[in-house]
PDB file of C-alpha atoms in Angstrom:
ATOM      1  CA  UNK A1104     -19.282   5.520  -9.353  1.00  0.00           C
ATOM      2  CA  UNK A1105     -16.921   4.709  -6.499  1.00  0.00           C
ATOM      3  CA  UNK A1106     -15.462   6.820  -3.747  1.00  0.00           C
ATOM      4  CA  UNK A1107     -11.880   6.427  -2.606  1.00  0.00           C
ATOM      5  CA  UNK A1108     -10.810   8.073   0.619  1.00  0.00           C
ATOM      6  CA  UNK A1109      -7.813   8.132   2.915  1.00  0.00           C
ATOM      7  CA  UNK A1110      -7.749   8.305   6.685  1.00  0.00           C
ATOM      8  CA  UNK A1111      -5.350   7.946   9.584  1.00  0.00           C
ATOM      9  CA  UNK A1112      -6.012   4.636  11.333  1.00  0.00           C
ATOM     10  CA  UNK A1113      -6.192   6.040  14.859  1.00  0.00           C
ATOM     11  CA  UNK A1114      -8.761   8.625  13.755  1.00  0.00           C
ATOM     12  CA  UNK A1115     -11.336   6.170  12.369  1.00  0.00           C
ATOM     13  CA  UNK A1116     -11.510   2.779  14.141  1.00  0.00           C
ATOM     14  CA  UNK A1117     -14.829   1.896  12.502  1.00  0.00           C
ATOM     15  CA  UNK A1118     -13.377   2.270   9.006  1.00  0.00           C
ATOM     16  CA  UNK A1119     -10.305   0.296  10.126  1.00  0.00           C
ATOM     17  CA  UNK A1120     -12.608  -2.604  10.987  1.00  0.00           C
ATOM     18  CA  UNK A1121     -14.359  -2.307   7.627  1.00  0.00           C
ATOM     19  CA  UNK A1122     -10.983  -2.488   5.901  1.00  0.00           C
ATOM     20  CA  UNK A1123      -9.729  -5.418   7.996  1.00  0.00           C
ATOM     21  CA  UNK A1124     -12.900  -7.468   7.529  1.00  0.00           C
ATOM     22  CA  UNK A1125     -12.822  -7.002   3.768  1.00  0.00           C
ATOM     23  CA  UNK A1126      -9.129  -7.847   3.536  1.00  0.00           C
ATOM     24  CA  UNK A1127      -9.518 -10.979   5.650  1.00  0.00           C
ATOM     25  CA  UNK A1128     -12.435 -12.203   3.538  1.00  0.00           C
ATOM     26  CA  UNK A1129     -10.370 -11.883   0.365  1.00  0.00           C
ATOM     27  CA  UNK A1130      -7.409 -13.714   1.932  1.00  0.00           C
ATOM     28  CA  UNK A1131      -9.657 -16.542   3.088  1.00  0.00           C
ATOM     29  CA  UNK A1132     -11.110 -16.848  -0.409  1.00  0.00           C
ATOM     30  CA  UNK A1133      -7.595 -17.600  -1.643  1.00  0.00           C
ATOM     31  CA  UNK A1134      -6.764 -19.983   1.204  1.00  0.00           C
ATOM     32  CA  UNK A1135      -4.320 -17.702   3.015  1.00  0.00           C
ATOM     33  CA  UNK A1136      -4.952 -17.970   6.747  1.00  0.00           C
ATOM     34  CA  UNK A1137      -1.683 -16.883   8.361  1.00  0.00           C
ATOM     35  CA  UNK A1138      -0.456 -13.406   7.473  1.00  0.00           C
ATOM     36  CA  UNK A1139       0.996 -10.510   9.432  1.00  0.00           C
ATOM     37  CA  UNK A1140      -1.809  -8.271   8.168  1.00  0.00           C
ATOM     38  CA  UNK A1141      -4.212 -10.361  10.269  1.00  0.00           C
ATOM     39  CA  UNK A1142      -2.630  -8.618  13.255  1.00  0.00           C
ATOM     40  CA  UNK A1143      -4.923  -5.686  14.030  1.00  0.00           C
ATOM     41  CA  UNK A1144      -2.476  -3.750  16.201  1.00  0.00           C
ATOM     42  CA  UNK A1145      -2.133  -1.276  13.330  1.00  0.00           C
ATOM     43  CA  UNK A1146      -5.529   0.136  14.355  1.00  0.00           C
ATOM     44  CA  UNK A1147      -3.672   1.888  17.193  1.00  0.00           C
ATOM     45  CA  UNK A1148      -0.491   2.879  15.348  1.00  0.00           C
ATOM     46  CA  UNK A1149      -0.395   6.666  14.725  1.00  0.00           C
ATOM     47  CA  UNK A1150       1.880   6.071  11.742  1.00  0.00           C
ATOM     48  CA  UNK A1151      -0.654   4.055   9.731  1.00  0.00           C
ATOM     49  CA  UNK A1152      -2.718   5.580   6.932  1.00  0.00           C
ATOM     50  CA  UNK A1153      -5.458   3.727   5.072  1.00  0.00           C
ATOM     51  CA  UNK A1154      -6.931   4.085   1.584  1.00  0.00           C
ATOM     52  CA  UNK A1155     -10.402   2.566   1.165  1.00  0.00           C
ATOM     53  CA  UNK A1156     -12.485   1.969  -1.979  1.00  0.00           C
ATOM     54  CA  UNK A1157     -16.215   2.110  -1.274  1.00  0.00           C
ATOM     55  CA  UNK A1158     -19.557   2.423  -2.970  1.00  0.00           C
ATOM     56  CA  UNK A1159     -20.625   6.033  -3.428  1.00  0.00           C
ATOM     57  CA  UNK A1160     -22.817   5.913  -0.320  1.00  0.00           C
ATOM     58  CA  UNK A1161     -20.135   4.153   1.744  1.00  0.00           C
ATOM     59  CA  UNK A1162     -22.249   1.068   2.384  1.00  0.00           C
ATOM     60  CA  UNK A1163     -19.948  -1.405   0.583  1.00  0.00           C
ATOM     61  CA  UNK A1164     -16.162  -1.737   0.860  1.00  0.00           C
ATOM     62  CA  UNK A1165     -14.520  -2.971  -2.326  1.00  0.00           C
ATOM     63  CA  UNK A1166     -10.806  -2.764  -1.579  1.00  0.00           C
ATOM     64  CA  UNK A1167      -7.963  -0.799  -0.109  1.00  0.00           C
ATOM     65  CA  UNK A1168      -4.389  -0.633   1.123  1.00  0.00           C
ATOM     66  CA  UNK A1169      -2.314   0.800   3.959  1.00  0.00           C
ATOM     67  CA  UNK A1170       0.853   2.808   4.402  1.00  0.00           C
ATOM     68  CA  UNK A1171       2.863   2.159   7.562  1.00  0.00           C
ATOM     69  CA  UNK A1172       5.374   4.849   8.444  1.00  0.00           C
ATOM     70  CA  UNK A1173       8.486   3.471  10.116  1.00  0.00           C
ATOM     71  CA  UNK A1174       8.335   4.577  13.751  1.00  0.00           C
ATOM     72  CA  UNK A1175       8.989   3.360  17.280  1.00  0.00           C
ATOM     73  CA  UNK A1176       5.437   2.080  17.804  1.00  0.00           C
ATOM     74  CA  UNK A1177       5.782  -1.172  15.843  1.00  0.00           C
ATOM     75  CA  UNK A1178       7.883  -3.037  13.307  1.00  0.00           C
ATOM     76  CA  UNK A1179       6.894  -2.679   9.684  1.00  0.00           C
ATOM     77  CA  UNK A1180       4.932  -5.677   8.322  1.00  0.00           C
ATOM     78  CA  UNK A1181       7.803  -6.395   5.920  1.00  0.00           C
ATOM     79  CA  UNK A1182      10.178  -6.543   8.897  1.00  0.00           C
ATOM     80  CA  UNK A1183       7.890  -8.959  10.740  1.00  0.00           C
ATOM     81  CA  UNK A1184       7.517 -11.212   7.703  1.00  0.00           C
ATOM     82  CA  UNK A1185      10.999 -11.185   6.207  1.00  0.00           C
ATOM     83  CA  UNK A1186      12.966 -11.330   9.484  1.00  0.00           C
ATOM     84  CA  UNK A1187      11.779 -14.914   9.937  1.00  0.00           C
ATOM     85  CA  UNK A1188      14.078 -15.915   7.075  1.00  0.00           C
ATOM     86  CA  UNK A1189      16.470 -12.955   6.780  1.00  0.00           C
ATOM     87  CA  UNK A1190      17.389 -10.672   9.678  1.00  0.00           C
ATOM     88  CA  UNK A1191      19.148  -8.314   7.262  1.00  0.00           C
ATOM     89  CA  UNK A1192      15.793  -6.659   6.639  1.00  0.00           C
ATOM     90  CA  UNK A1193      16.287  -4.638   9.835  1.00  0.00           C
ATOM     91  CA  UNK A1194      19.607  -3.234   8.618  1.00  0.00           C
ATOM     92  CA  UNK A1195      17.988  -2.313   5.306  1.00  0.00           C
ATOM     93  CA  UNK A1196      14.999  -0.492   6.787  1.00  0.00           C
ATOM     94  CA  UNK A1197      17.225   1.268   9.333  1.00  0.00           C
ATOM     95  CA  UNK A1198      19.413   2.530   6.495  1.00  0.00           C
ATOM     96  CA  UNK A1199      16.486   4.175   4.727  1.00  0.00           C
ATOM     97  CA  UNK A1200      14.964   5.409   7.950  1.00  0.00           C
ATOM     98  CA  UNK A1201      18.212   7.292   8.600  1.00  0.00           C
ATOM     99  CA  UNK A1202      17.975   8.919   5.166  1.00  0.00           C
ATOM    100  CA  UNK A1203      14.462  10.303   5.645  1.00  0.00           C
ATOM    101  CA  UNK A1204      10.887   9.251   6.285  1.00  0.00           C
ATOM    102  CA  UNK A1205      10.346   5.686   5.073  1.00  0.00           C
ATOM    103  CA  UNK A1206       7.699   3.021   5.441  1.00  0.00           C
ATOM    104  CA  UNK A1207       5.747   0.349   3.640  1.00  0.00           C
ATOM    105  CA  UNK A1208       2.817   0.019   1.271  1.00  0.00           C
ATOM    106  CA  UNK A1209       0.942  -3.100   2.372  1.00  0.00           C
ATOM    107  CA  UNK A1210      -2.399  -4.823   2.821  1.00  0.00           C
ATOM    108  CA  UNK A1211      -3.578  -4.196  -0.747  1.00  0.00           C
ATOM    109  CA  UNK A1212      -6.791  -6.036  -1.543  1.00  0.00           C
ATOM    110  CA  UNK A1213      -9.874  -5.842  -3.714  1.00  0.00           C
ATOM    111  CA  UNK A1214     -13.045  -7.885  -3.591  1.00  0.00           C
ATOM    112  CA  UNK A1215     -14.211 -10.211  -6.340  1.00  0.00           C
ATOM    113  CA  UNK A1216     -16.922  -7.659  -7.134  1.00  0.00           C
ATOM    114  CA  UNK A1217     -14.311  -5.396  -8.755  1.00  0.00           C
ATOM    115  CA  UNK A1218     -11.723  -8.025  -9.736  1.00  0.00           C
ATOM    116  CA  UNK A1219     -10.186  -7.621 -13.172  1.00  0.00           C
ATOM    117  CA  UNK A1220     -11.158  -3.977 -13.562  1.00  0.00           C
ATOM    118  CA  UNK A1221      -7.748  -2.476 -12.855  1.00  0.00           C
ATOM    119  CA  UNK A1222      -8.193  -1.431  -9.240  1.00  0.00           C
ATOM    120  CA  UNK A1223      -4.934  -3.065  -8.117  1.00  0.00           C
ATOM    121  CA  UNK A1224      -3.059  -0.873 -10.586  1.00  0.00           C
ATOM    122  CA  UNK A1225      -4.993   2.157  -9.387  1.00  0.00           C
ATOM    123  CA  UNK A1226      -4.308   1.383  -5.728  1.00  0.00           C
ATOM    124  CA  UNK A1227      -0.600   1.038  -6.435  1.00  0.00           C
ATOM    125  CA  UNK A1228      -0.539   4.504  -8.003  1.00  0.00           C
ATOM    126  CA  UNK A1229      -2.635   5.928  -5.173  1.00  0.00           C
ATOM    127  CA  UNK A1230      -0.331   4.374  -2.579  1.00  0.00           C
ATOM    128  CA  UNK A1231       2.725   6.016  -4.099  1.00  0.00           C
ATOM    129  CA  UNK A1232       0.851   9.322  -4.348  1.00  0.00           C
ATOM    130  CA  UNK A1233      -0.150   9.055  -0.690  1.00  0.00           C
ATOM    131  CA  UNK A1234       3.470   8.386   0.265  1.00  0.00           C
ATOM    132  CA  UNK A1235       4.424  11.588  -1.536  1.00  0.00           C
ATOM    133  CA  UNK A1236       1.743  13.484   0.375  1.00  0.00           C
ATOM    134  CA  UNK A1237       3.167  12.071   3.606  1.00  0.00           C
ATOM    135  CA  UNK A1238       6.536  13.528   2.563  1.00  0.00           C
ATOM    136  CA  UNK A1239       8.203  10.129   2.559  1.00  0.00           C
ATOM    137  CA  UNK A1240      11.540   9.747   0.804  1.00  0.00           C
ATOM    138  CA  UNK A1241      11.391   5.975   0.238  1.00  0.00           C
ATOM    139  CA  UNK A1242       8.779   3.219   0.274  1.00  0.00           C
ATOM    140  CA  UNK A1243       8.951  -0.567   0.670  1.00  0.00           C
ATOM    141  CA  UNK A1244       6.484  -3.152  -0.602  1.00  0.00           C
ATOM    142  CA  UNK A1245       6.278  -6.954  -0.408  1.00  0.00           C
ATOM    143  CA  UNK A1246       4.243  -8.392  -3.252  1.00  0.00           C
ATOM    144  CA  UNK A1247       3.206 -11.560  -5.072  1.00  0.00           C
ATOM    145  CA  UNK A1248       4.866 -12.518  -8.382  1.00  0.00           C
ATOM    146  CA  UNK A1249       1.936 -11.362 -10.508  1.00  0.00           C
ATOM    147  CA  UNK A1250       2.117  -7.834  -9.043  1.00  0.00           C
ATOM    148  CA  UNK A1251       5.882  -7.291  -9.408  1.00  0.00           C
ATOM    149  CA  UNK A1252       5.597  -5.722 -12.874  1.00  0.00           C
ATOM    150  CA  UNK A1253       2.771  -3.478 -11.675  1.00  0.00           C
ATOM    151  CA  UNK A1254       4.878  -2.246  -8.765  1.00  0.00           C
ATOM    152  CA  UNK A1255       7.882  -1.707 -11.014  1.00  0.00           C
ATOM    153  CA  UNK A1256       5.734   0.446 -13.320  1.00  0.00           C
ATOM    154  CA  UNK A1257       4.978   2.657 -10.309  1.00  0.00           C
ATOM    155  CA  UNK A1258       8.675   3.152  -9.559  1.00  0.00           C
ATOM    156  CA  UNK A1259       9.530   0.230  -7.267  1.00  0.00           C
ATOM    157  CA  UNK A1260      12.731  -1.760  -7.841  1.00  0.00           C
ATOM    158  CA  UNK A1261      13.484  -5.274  -6.609  1.00  0.00           C
ATOM    159  CA  UNK A1262      15.645  -5.101  -3.470  1.00  0.00           C
ATOM    160  CA  UNK A1263      18.139  -7.908  -4.071  1.00  0.00           C
ATOM    161  CA  UNK A1264      20.117  -7.405  -0.843  1.00  0.00           C
ATOM    162  CA  UNK A1265      17.647  -9.487   1.171  1.00  0.00           C
ATOM    163  CA  UNK A1266      16.286 -12.994   0.743  1.00  0.00           C
ATOM    164  CA  UNK A1267      17.148 -14.849  -2.439  1.00  0.00           C
ATOM    165  CA  UNK A1268      17.784 -11.777  -4.610  1.00  0.00           C
ATOM    166  CA  UNK A1269      14.695 -10.184  -3.130  1.00  0.00           C
ATOM    167  CA  UNK A1270      12.352 -13.191  -3.050  1.00  0.00           C
ATOM    168  CA  UNK A1271      10.923 -15.107  -0.075  1.00  0.00           C
ATOM    169  CA  UNK A1272       8.532 -17.904   0.734  1.00  0.00           C
ATOM    170  CA  UNK A1273       5.639 -15.967   2.286  1.00  0.00           C
ATOM    171  CA  UNK A1274       3.054 -16.140   3.809  1.00  0.00           C
ATOM    172  CA  UNK A1275       2.974 -19.895   3.255  1.00  0.00           C
ATOM    173  CA  UNK A1276       5.511 -22.096   1.520  1.00  0.00           C
ATOM    174  CA  UNK A1277       3.749 -22.281  -1.841  1.00  0.00           C
ATOM    175  CA  UNK A1278       3.504 -18.495  -2.178  1.00  0.00           C
ATOM    176  CA  UNK A1279       6.518 -16.466  -3.258  1.00  0.00           C
ATOM    177  CA  UNK A1280       6.830 -12.810  -2.303  1.00  0.00           C
ATOM    178  CA  UNK A1281       9.262 -10.213  -3.615  1.00  0.00           C
ATOM    179  CA  UNK A1282      10.648  -7.225  -1.715  1.00  0.00           C
ATOM    180  CA  UNK A1283      10.727  -3.981  -3.684  1.00  0.00           C
ATOM    181  CA  UNK A1284      11.659  -0.411  -2.845  1.00  0.00           C
ATOM    182  CA  UNK A1285      11.203   3.087  -4.231  1.00  0.00           C
ATOM    183  CA  UNK A1286      14.419   4.876  -3.321  1.00  0.00           C
ATOM    184  CA  UNK A1287      13.417   8.310  -4.634  1.00  0.00           C
ATOM    185  CA  UNK A1288       9.738   9.076  -4.078  1.00  0.00           C
ATOM    186  CA  UNK A1289      10.044  12.661  -5.235  1.00  0.00           C
ATOM    187  CA  UNK A1290      11.323  12.013  -8.757  1.00  0.00           C
ATOM    188  CA  UNK A1291      10.296   8.350  -9.336  1.00  0.00           C
ATOM    189  CA  UNK A1292      13.156   7.895 -11.834  1.00  0.00           C
ATOM    190  CA  UNK A1293      12.259   4.325 -12.834  1.00  0.00           C
ATOM    191  CA  UNK A1294       8.464   4.710 -13.032  1.00  0.00           C
ATOM    192  CA  UNK A1295       6.470   4.224 -16.216  1.00  0.00           C
ATOM    193  CA  UNK A1296       5.643   7.648 -17.710  1.00  0.00           C
ATOM    194  CA  UNK A1297       1.877   7.060 -17.687  1.00  0.00           C
ATOM    195  CA  UNK A1298       1.977   5.832 -14.085  1.00  0.00           C
ATOM    196  CA  UNK A1299       4.114   8.791 -13.052  1.00  0.00           C
ATOM    197  CA  UNK A1300       1.669  11.263 -14.605  1.00  0.00           C
ATOM    198  CA  UNK A1301      -1.247   9.740 -12.668  1.00  0.00           C
ATOM    199  CA  UNK A1302       0.726   9.573  -9.409  1.00  0.00           C
ATOM    200  CA  UNK A1303       1.667  13.247  -9.603  1.00  0.00           C
ATOM    201  CA  UNK A1304      -1.945  14.140 -10.428  1.00  0.00           C
ATOM    202  CA  UNK A1305      -3.225  12.271  -7.364  1.00  0.00           C
ATOM    203  CA  UNK A1306      -0.620  13.728  -5.006  1.00  0.00           C
ATOM    204  CA  UNK A1307      -0.934  17.327  -6.226  1.00  0.00           C
ATOM    205  CA  UNK A1308      -4.744  17.239  -6.502  1.00  0.00           C
ATOM    206  CA  UNK A1309      -5.803  14.964  -3.625  1.00  0.00           C
ATOM    207  CA  UNK A1310      -9.486  15.822  -4.025  1.00  0.00           C
ATOM    208  CA  UNK A1311     -10.857  15.242  -7.506  1.00  0.00           C
ATOM    209  CA  UNK A1312     -13.551  13.544  -9.559  1.00  0.00           C
ATOM    210  CA  UNK A1313     -11.595  11.463 -12.037  1.00  0.00           C
ATOM    211  CA  UNK A1314     -11.445   8.150 -13.860  1.00  0.00           C
ATOM    212  CA  UNK A1315      -9.086   5.339 -14.725  1.00  0.00           C
ATOM    213  CA  UNK A1316      -9.144   2.641 -17.381  1.00  0.00           C
ATOM    214  CA  UNK A1317      -8.694  -1.077 -16.815  1.00  0.00           C
ATOM    215  CA  UNK A1318      -9.196  -4.316 -18.768  1.00  0.00           C
ATOM    216  CA  UNK A1319     -12.979  -3.966 -18.517  1.00  0.00           C
ATOM    217  CA  UNK A1320     -13.098  -0.318 -19.518  1.00  0.00           C
ATOM    218  CA  UNK A1321     -13.228   3.036 -17.818  1.00  0.00           C
ATOM    219  CA  UNK A1322     -14.520   3.623 -14.293  1.00  0.00           C
ATOM    220  CA  UNK A1323     -15.067   6.880 -12.416  1.00  0.00           C
ATOM    221  CA  UNK A1324     -14.420   7.683  -8.779  1.00  0.00           C
ATOM    222  CA  UNK A1325     -14.480  10.504  -6.273  1.00  0.00           C
ATOM    223  CA  UNK A1326     -11.020  10.740  -4.739  1.00  0.00           C
ATOM    224  CA  UNK A1327     -10.107  12.302  -1.407  1.00  0.00           C
ATOM    225  CA  UNK A1328      -6.573  11.660  -0.166  1.00  0.00           C
ATOM    226  CA  UNK A1329      -6.696  14.412   2.457  1.00  0.00           C
ATOM    227  CA  UNK A1330      -6.513  13.176   6.042  1.00  0.00           C
ATOM    228  CA  UNK A1331      -5.680  14.468   9.492  1.00  0.00           C
ATOM    229  CA  UNK A1332      -2.049  14.309   8.356  1.00  0.00           C
ATOM    230  CA  UNK A1333      -2.756  17.640   6.665  1.00  0.00           C
ATOM    231  CA  UNK A1334      -3.293  19.167  10.100  1.00  0.00           C
ATOM    232  CA  UNK A1335      -1.017  17.146  12.392  1.00  0.00           C
ATOM    233  CA  UNK A1336       2.657  16.319  12.430  1.00  0.00           C
ATOM    234  CA  UNK A1337       3.455  12.809  11.161  1.00  0.00           C
ATOM    235  CA  UNK A1338       4.481  10.329  13.831  1.00  0.00           C
TER     236      UNK A1338
END
């Protein structure tokens, strides 16, 4: 049994450190040493929300992800990364910021202890559900080639207006990343039906004991996507 919880970064610095340490360890395992997510300034950004997978007693962190709301506190990680090779990213994010609340799903990781069980798929669905709970209208993501199809199943579409039809060399030259975007978070018109059903379940019932199925079978988890955002205005 796992527990999966959400929190606002500025409300829980200790859990932020747990997340960051786990993410860094996974990146180092794969030889990635220079990434924008290594910047810990997000700890202090009131527009950052974190989802963390832990053991039932909270003693072990297994994975997680973050949502960064676009605000005046800091650039989005996708802006920091992509602007090095294409400044048009700023025009793109500004466009969607003008249309409603936007931001980015980023920093997704899971430890080798749960690798291959389907947690990356689950986190993608949870991230979209969390964005719905945050009343966002659109959501960006920058992902590796092997996660593009997974993101597309959750409703993301490749954003071909930046980079080389949406692709970039990031975070080092032998790694390709693709920029994707959900333009309509409410209706998710391009999402896979099974993904959409799960996403709506997570967003409408943020506290539940449930399960998901991956390549190695079914796993259960206690979910709690409620955070201080339920009591405070989003920044």
